[in-house]
CSV table of C-alpha atoms and ligand atoms in Angstrom, one decimal:
chain,number,residue,atom,x,y,z
A,14,MET,CA,0.0,0.0,0.0
A,15,ASP,CA,1.5,3.4,-1.0
A,16,GLU,CA,1.6,6.1,1.6
A,17,GLN,CA,1.0,9.0,-0.8
A,18,PRO,CA,1.0,8.1,-4.4
A,19,ILE,CA,0.6,11.8,-5.3
A,20,LEU,CA,2.6,14.6,-3.7
A,21,VAL,CA,1.5,18.2,-4.0
A,22,GLU,CA,3.8,21.1,-3.3
A,23,LEU,CA,2.2,24.6,-3.1
A,24,ARG,CA,4.5,27.3,-4.5
A,25,ASP,CA,3.9,31.0,-5.0
A,26,GLY,CA,1.0,31.0,-7.5
A,27,TYR,CA,1.5,27.4,-8.8
A,28,ARG,CA,1.7,23.8,-7.7
A,29,VAL,CA,4.1,20.9,-8.3
A,30,ILE,CA,2.3,17.5,-8.5
A,31,THR,CA,4.6,14.5,-8.3
A,32,LEU,CA,3.6,11.0,-9.2
A,33,ASN,CA,5.1,9.1,-6.3
A,34,ARG,CA,5.5,5.3,-6.7
A,35,PRO,CA,9.2,5.3,-7.7
A,36,GLN,CA,9.6,1.6,-6.9
A,37,ARG,CA,7.1,0.8,-9.7
A,38,LEU,CA,8.2,3.6,-12.0
A,39,ASN,CA,5.2,5.6,-10.8
A,40,ALA,CA,2.8,3.2,-12.5
A,41,CYS,CA,-0.8,4.2,-12.0
A,42,THR,CA,-3.0,2.4,-9.6
A,43,GLU,CA,-6.7,3.3,-9.0
A,44,ALA,CA,-5.7,5.0,-5.7
A,45,MET,CA,-3.1,7.1,-7.5
A,46,LEU,CA,-5.5,8.1,-10.4
A,47,THR,CA,-8.2,8.9,-7.8
A,48,ALA,CA,-5.7,11.1,-5.9
A,49,LEU,CA,-4.5,12.7,-9.1
A,50,ASN,CA,-8.0,13.6,-10.2
A,51,ALA,CA,-8.7,15.1,-6.7
A,52,VAL,CA,-5.6,17.3,-6.6
A,53,LEU,CA,-6.3,18.6,-10.1
A,54,ALA,CA,-9.8,19.4,-9.0
A,55,ASP,CA,-8.4,21.2,-6.0
A,56,ALA,CA,-6.0,23.3,-8.1
A,57,GLU,CA,-8.9,24.1,-10.5
A,58,ALA,CA,-11.0,25.4,-7.7
A,59,ASP,CA,-8.2,27.7,-6.4
A,60,ILE,CA,-8.3,31.0,-8.2
A,61,SER,CA,-4.8,31.8,-7.0
A,62,CYS,CA,-3.4,28.8,-8.8
A,63,ARG,CA,-2.0,30.0,-12.2
A,64,ALA,CA,0.0,27.0,-13.3
A,65,LEU,CA,1.0,23.4,-12.5
A,66,ILE,CA,4.0,21.2,-13.0
A,67,LEU,CA,3.3,17.4,-13.4
A,68,THR,CA,6.4,15.2,-12.9
A,69,GLY,CA,7.5,11.9,-11.5
A,70,ALA,CA,9.5,10.8,-8.5
A,71,GLY,CA,12.7,8.8,-9.1
A,72,ARG,CA,14.0,7.8,-12.5
A,73,ALA,CA,10.7,7.6,-14.4
A,74,PHE,CA,7.9,10.0,-15.3
A,75,CYS,CA,5.4,7.1,-15.2
A,76,ALA,CA,5.1,3.6,-16.7
A,77,GLY,CA,1.3,3.9,-17.4
A,78,GLN,CA,-1.2,1.5,-15.9
A,79,ASP,CA,0.2,-0.6,-13.0
A,80,LEU,CA,-0.1,-4.0,-14.6
A,81,THR,CA,0.3,-5.8,-11.2
A,82,ASP,CA,-2.8,-3.8,-10.0
A,83,ARG,CA,-4.7,-5.2,-13.0
A,84,LEU,CA,-3.5,-8.7,-12.3
A,85,ALA,CA,-4.5,-8.4,-8.7
A,86,LYS,CA,-8.1,-8.2,-9.8
A,87,PRO,CA,-8.7,-11.4,-11.8
A,88,ASP,CA,-12.4,-11.0,-11.6
A,89,GLU,CA,-12.3,-7.8,-13.5
A,90,LYS,CA,-12.0,-9.4,-16.9
A,91,VAL,CA,-13.3,-6.4,-18.9
A,92,VAL,CA,-10.7,-3.7,-19.4
A,93,GLY,CA,-12.3,-0.3,-20.2
A,94,GLY,CA,-13.6,0.6,-16.8
A,95,ALA,CA,-10.3,2.3,-16.0
A,96,GLN,CA,-10.7,4.5,-19.1
A,97,GLU,CA,-14.3,5.3,-18.2
A,98,TYR,CA,-13.7,6.1,-14.5
A,99,PHE,CA,-10.1,7.2,-14.2
A,100,TYR,CA,-8.1,8.0,-17.4
A,101,ASN,CA,-10.8,9.7,-19.4
A,102,PRO,CA,-12.0,12.0,-16.6
A,103,LEU,CA,-8.3,12.8,-15.9
A,104,ILE,CA,-7.6,13.8,-19.5
A,105,ARG,CA,-10.8,15.8,-19.8
A,106,ARG,CA,-9.9,17.6,-16.5
A,107,LEU,CA,-6.3,18.2,-17.6
A,108,ARG,CA,-7.3,19.7,-20.9
A,109,ALA,CA,-9.9,21.9,-19.4
A,110,LEU,CA,-7.8,23.4,-16.5
A,111,PRO,CA,-8.0,27.2,-16.7
A,112,PHE,CA,-4.3,27.6,-16.5
A,113,PRO,CA,-1.2,26.1,-18.2
A,114,VAL,CA,0.1,22.7,-17.1
A,115,VAL,CA,3.7,21.9,-17.7
A,116,ALA,CA,4.7,18.2,-17.9
A,117,ALA,CA,8.3,17.8,-16.7
A,118,VAL,CA,9.0,14.4,-18.1
A,119,ASN,CA,12.0,13.3,-16.0
A,120,GLY,CA,12.4,9.8,-17.4
A,121,VAL,CA,10.4,7.1,-19.3
A,122,ALA,CA,6.8,7.9,-20.0
A,123,ALA,CA,5.1,4.7,-21.1
A,124,GLY,CA,1.5,3.7,-22.1
A,125,ALA,CA,-1.2,6.0,-20.7
A,126,ALA,CA,1.5,8.2,-19.1
A,127,ALA,CA,3.0,9.1,-22.4
A,128,ASN,CA,-0.4,10.5,-23.5
A,129,ILE,CA,-1.1,12.1,-20.1
A,130,ALA,CA,2.1,14.0,-20.6
A,131,LEU,CA,1.1,15.0,-24.2
A,132,ALA,CA,-2.3,16.2,-22.9
A,133,CYS,CA,-0.4,18.8,-20.9
A,134,ASP,CA,0.0,22.3,-22.3
A,135,ILE,CA,3.8,22.4,-22.5
A,136,VAL,CA,5.9,19.3,-22.4
A,137,LEU,CA,9.5,19.6,-21.2
A,138,ALA,CA,11.6,16.5,-21.2
A,139,ALA,CA,14.9,15.5,-19.7
A,140,ARG,CA,17.3,14.5,-22.5
A,141,SER,CA,17.4,10.9,-21.0
A,142,ALA,CA,13.6,10.6,-21.2
A,143,THR,CA,11.7,8.4,-23.7
A,144,PHE,CA,8.1,8.2,-24.8
A,145,ILE,CA,6.6,4.8,-25.5
A,146,GLN,CA,3.2,3.9,-26.8
A,147,SER,CA,3.6,0.5,-25.0
A,148,PHE,CA,0.0,-0.6,-25.4
A,149,ALA,CA,0.4,-3.0,-28.4
A,150,LYS,CA,3.2,-4.8,-26.6
A,151,ILE,CA,0.6,-6.2,-24.2
A,152,GLY,CA,-2.3,-6.5,-26.7
A,153,LEU,CA,-4.0,-3.2,-26.0
A,154,ILE,CA,-4.7,0.0,-28.0
A,155,SER,CA,-3.3,3.5,-27.3
A,156,ASP,CA,-5.6,5.3,-24.9
A,157,SER,CA,-5.7,8.4,-22.8
A,158,VAL,CA,-6.3,10.4,-26.0
A,159,GLY,CA,-3.2,9.1,-27.7
A,160,THR,CA,-5.1,8.2,-30.9
A,161,TRP,CA,-6.5,11.7,-31.1
A,162,ILE,CA,-3.5,13.8,-30.0
A,163,LEU,CA,-0.6,11.9,-31.7
A,164,PRO,CA,-1.8,12.2,-35.3
A,165,ARG,CA,-2.5,15.9,-34.7
A,166,LEU,CA,1.0,16.5,-33.2
A,167,LEU,CA,3.0,14.3,-35.6
A,168,GLY,CA,0.9,13.6,-38.6
A,169,PRO,CA,-0.6,10.1,-39.4
A,170,ALA,CA,2.6,8.3,-40.6
A,171,ARG,CA,4.6,8.9,-37.4
A,172,ALA,CA,1.7,8.4,-35.1
A,173,ARG,CA,0.8,5.1,-36.7
A,174,ALA,CA,4.3,3.8,-36.6
A,175,LEU,CA,4.8,4.8,-32.9
A,176,MET,CA,1.6,3.0,-31.9
A,177,LEU,CA,2.0,-0.1,-34.1
A,178,LEU,CA,5.7,-0.6,-33.3
A,179,ALA,CA,5.5,0.5,-29.7
A,180,GLU,CA,9.2,1.6,-29.9
A,181,PRO,CA,10.6,4.1,-27.5
A,182,LEU,CA,11.0,7.6,-28.9
A,183,PRO,CA,13.9,9.5,-27.4
A,184,ALA,CA,13.2,13.0,-26.0
A,185,ASP,CA,15.5,14.7,-28.6
A,186,LYS,CA,13.6,13.1,-31.5
A,187,ALA,CA,10.3,13.9,-29.9
A,188,GLU,CA,11.4,17.6,-29.9
A,189,ALA,CA,12.7,17.4,-33.4
A,190,TRP,CA,9.3,15.9,-34.5
A,191,GLY,CA,7.3,18.6,-32.8
A,192,MET,CA,5.7,16.2,-30.3
A,193,ILE,CA,7.0,18.2,-27.3
A,194,TRP,CA,8.1,21.7,-26.6
A,195,LYS,CA,11.7,21.2,-25.5
A,196,THR,CA,14.3,18.8,-24.4
A,197,VAL,CA,16.6,20.0,-21.7
A,198,ASN,CA,19.6,18.6,-19.7
A,199,ASP,CA,18.4,16.2,-17.0
A,200,ASP,CA,19.8,18.4,-14.2
A,201,THR,CA,18.0,21.5,-15.4
A,202,LEU,CA,14.6,20.0,-16.0
A,203,MET,CA,12.9,21.2,-12.8
A,204,ALA,CA,14.5,24.6,-12.9
A,205,GLU,CA,13.3,25.1,-16.5
A,206,ALA,CA,9.7,24.0,-15.5
A,207,GLU,CA,9.8,26.3,-12.6
A,208,LYS,CA,10.9,29.2,-14.8
A,209,LEU,CA,7.9,28.6,-17.0
A,210,CYS,CA,5.6,28.6,-14.0
A,211,ALA,CA,7.1,31.8,-12.7
A,212,TYR,CA,6.2,33.4,-16.0
A,213,PHE,CA,2.7,32.0,-16.0
A,214,THR,CA,2.0,33.3,-12.4
A,215,ALA,CA,2.6,36.8,-13.7
A,216,ALA,CA,0.5,36.3,-16.9
A,217,PRO,CA,-3.1,37.2,-17.6
A,218,ARG,CA,-4.9,34.0,-16.3
A,219,GLU,CA,-8.2,34.5,-18.2
A,220,ALA,CA,-6.5,35.2,-21.5
A,221,LEU,CA,-4.4,32.1,-21.2
A,222,ALA,CA,-7.4,30.0,-20.3
A,223,SER,CA,-9.2,31.3,-23.4
A,224,ILE,CA,-6.2,30.6,-25.7
A,225,LYS,CA,-6.3,27.0,-24.4
A,226,ALA,CA,-10.0,26.7,-25.0
A,227,ALA,CA,-9.8,28.3,-28.5
A,228,LEU,CA,-6.9,26.0,-29.6
A,229,ASP,CA,-8.8,22.9,-28.4
A,230,ALA,CA,-12.0,23.9,-30.1
A,231,SER,CA,-10.1,24.5,-33.4
A,232,TRP,CA,-9.7,20.8,-34.0
A,233,ASP,CA,-13.4,20.4,-34.5
A,234,ASN,CA,-14.5,23.9,-35.8
A,235,ASP,CA,-14.5,25.0,-39.4
A,236,LEU,CA,-12.9,28.4,-40.2
A,237,SER,CA,-16.1,30.3,-39.7
A,238,ALA,CA,-17.0,28.8,-36.4
A,239,GLN,CA,-13.5,29.4,-35.2
A,240,LEU,CA,-13.7,33.1,-36.1
A,241,ASP,CA,-16.9,33.4,-34.2
A,242,LEU,CA,-15.3,31.7,-31.2
A,243,GLU,CA,-12.3,34.1,-31.3
A,244,ARG,CA,-14.7,37.1,-31.5
A,245,ASP,CA,-16.5,35.9,-28.4
A,246,LEU,CA,-13.4,35.0,-26.4
A,247,GLN,CA,-11.7,38.2,-27.4
A,248,HIS,CA,-14.8,40.2,-26.2
A,249,ALA,CA,-14.7,38.4,-22.9
A,250,ALA,CA,-10.9,39.0,-22.6
A,251,SER,CA,-11.4,42.7,-23.3
A,252,LEU,CA,-13.6,43.0,-20.2
A,253,THR,CA,-11.0,41.7,-17.8
A,254,ALA,CA,-9.0,43.8,-15.3
A,255,ASP,CA,-5.9,42.2,-16.7
A,256,TYR,CA,-6.6,43.6,-20.2
A,257,ALA,CA,-7.2,47.1,-18.7
A,258,GLU,CA,-3.8,46.7,-16.9
A,259,GLY,CA,-2.1,45.5,-20.1
A,260,MET,CA,-3.3,48.6,-21.9
A,261,ARG,CA,-2.4,51.0,-19.1
A,262,ALA,CA,1.1,49.4,-18.8
A,263,PHE,CA,1.6,49.8,-22.6
A,264,MET,CA,0.7,53.5,-22.5
A,265,GLU,CA,2.8,54.1,-19.5
A,266,LYS,CA,5.8,52.2,-21.0
A,267,ARG,CA,6.1,49.8,-18.0
A,268,ALA,CA,5.8,46.1,-17.4
A,269,PRO,CA,2.2,45.0,-16.7
A,270,LYS,CA,1.2,43.7,-13.3
A,271,PHE,CA,-1.4,41.1,-14.1
A,272,MET,CA,-3.5,40.0,-11.1
A,273,GLY,CA,-5.0,37.0,-12.9
A,274,ARG,CA,-8.5,38.4,-12.4
A,275,LYS,CA,-11.5,38.7,-14.7
B,308,T3D,O1,-5.7,-2.1,-17.6
B,308,T3D,C1,-6.3,-1.2,-18.1
B,308,T3D,O2,-7.2,-0.6,-17.6
B,308,T3D,C2,-5.8,-0.7,-19.5
B,308,T3D,C3,-5.0,0.5,-19.2
B,308,T3D,C4,-4.1,0.8,-20.1
B,308,T3D,C5,-3.2,2.0,-19.9
B,308,T3D,C6,-1.8,1.6,-20.0
B,308,T3D,O3,-1.0,2.5,-19.6
B,308,T3D,S1,-1.3,0.2,-20.7
B,308,T3D,C7,0.5,0.3,-20.7
B,308,T3D,C8,1.0,-0.2,-19.4
B,308,T3D,N1,2.4,0.0,-19.3
B,308,T3D,C9,3.3,-0.7,-19.9
B,308,T3D,O4,3.0,-1.7,-20.6
B,308,T3D,C10,4.8,-0.4,-19.6
B,308,T3D,C11,5.4,-1.6,-18.8
B,308,T3D,N2,6.8,-1.2,-18.5
B,308,T3D,C12,7.8,-1.3,-19.3
B,308,T3D,O5,7.7,-1.5,-20.5
B,308,T3D,C13,9.1,-1.0,-18.8
B,308,T3D,O6,9.1,-1.2,-17.4
B,308,T3D,C14,9.6,0.5,-19.1
B,308,T3D,C15,9.9,0.6,-20.5
B,308,T3D,C16,8.6,1.5,-18.7
B,308,T3D,C17,10.9,0.8,-18.2
B,308,T3D,O7,11.8,-0.3,-18.5
B,308,T3D,P1,13.1,-0.4,-17.5
B,308,T3D,O8,13.9,-1.5,-18.0
B,308,T3D,O9,13.7,1.0,-17.4
B,308,T3D,O10,12.5,-0.7,-16.0
B,308,T3D,P2,12.0,-2.2,-15.6
B,308,T3D,O11,13.1,-3.0,-15.0
B,308,T3D,O12,11.2,-2.8,-16.6
B,308,T3D,O13,11.0,-1.7,-14.4
B,308,T3D,C18,11.4,-1.4,-13.1
B,308,T3D,C19,10.4,-2.0,-12.1
B,308,T3D,O14,9.1,-1.3,-12.4
B,308,T3D,C20,10.1,-3.5,-12.4
B,308,T3D,O15,9.8,-4.0,-11.1
B,308,T3D,P3,10.9,-5.0,-10.4
B,308,T3D,O16,11.3,-6.1,-11.4
B,308,T3D,O17,12.1,-4.1,-10.1
B,308,T3D,O18,10.2,-5.5,-9.2
B,308,T3D,C21,8.9,-3.5,-13.2
B,308,T3D,O19,8.2,-4.7,-13.2
B,308,T3D,C22,8.1,-2.3,-12.6
B,308,T3D,N3,7.2,-1.8,-13.6
B,308,T3D,C23,7.5,-1.1,-14.8
B,308,T3D,N4,6.4,-0.8,-15.4
B,308,T3D,C24,5.3,-1.3,-14.6
B,308,T3D,C25,5.9,-1.9,-13.5
B,308,T3D,N5,5.1,-2.4,-12.6
B,308,T3D,C26,3.7,-2.4,-12.8
B,308,T3D,N6,3.2,-1.8,-13.9
B,308,T3D,C27,3.9,-1.2,-14.8
B,308,T3D,N7,3.3,-0.6,-15.9
């Protein structure tokens, strides 16, 4: 039984969430996924939270579903419940968070964990990290939004090969292919992630939330619907105190002090 499968550290304006089962490469149990969903809900409800870092303890980011947890429940013959009750709500919540989430991928990210990382807004990876769509190796299909997000990030040819071959993709190549934002040296990973969060804590929260929403909606919208959405979100942004401050700061030739308020 794990003591605390998820650790949360409150920083000034952001939170660091650590997947914490290093002896199992942070593989996901139901308890861990439940805790992760809960801490994300907590962060979402906190108006002073303006960014998140998601990372792993020890040498891995996360090895996906804990396969021993699955084997421990031989009566549960039908796989799919974990998607319905744990992974899918987690991905939906992650994507809808009203502030940026930085995945600090400190080591291997396999199976569902590779896709949980890719569902974050900015993916930073340690140079030694790898991303593996491991599912087919055990007779499953890519889940946790992998079949949706990978073709969009990489194009169909690379997405298909990664899923069908289930080969590890090194962080440098993931960056070169545009799958992640950046690869950094292992020993600077957390400092780089913290730097991003420090930037986000001083950024206009509502505007960033609307940028995220507009980008996600663009996958399904046609051009005209997207223009309408941009109009509406821009109108809402223009009514925020942060926009007023941004305009004032521009006129006064100083840096803006965004309070992250509507
Ligand atoms: O069930 C459902 O609801 C479906 C859900 C699907 C979602 C999914 O995520 S399916 C994909 C599940 N994940 C995998 O298939 C990955 C399995 N792990 C690996 O392929 C390798 O461990 C890695 C490539 C991730 C890392 O390899 P390596 O050589 O660096 O480490 P290792 O020696 O294989 O692992 C270290 C320990 O962690 C080892 O335990 P031991 O021998 O020291 O006692 C290993 O068994 C354990 N471990 C690694 N991954 C998992 C795991 N234990 C449980 N579940 C794991 N996923």
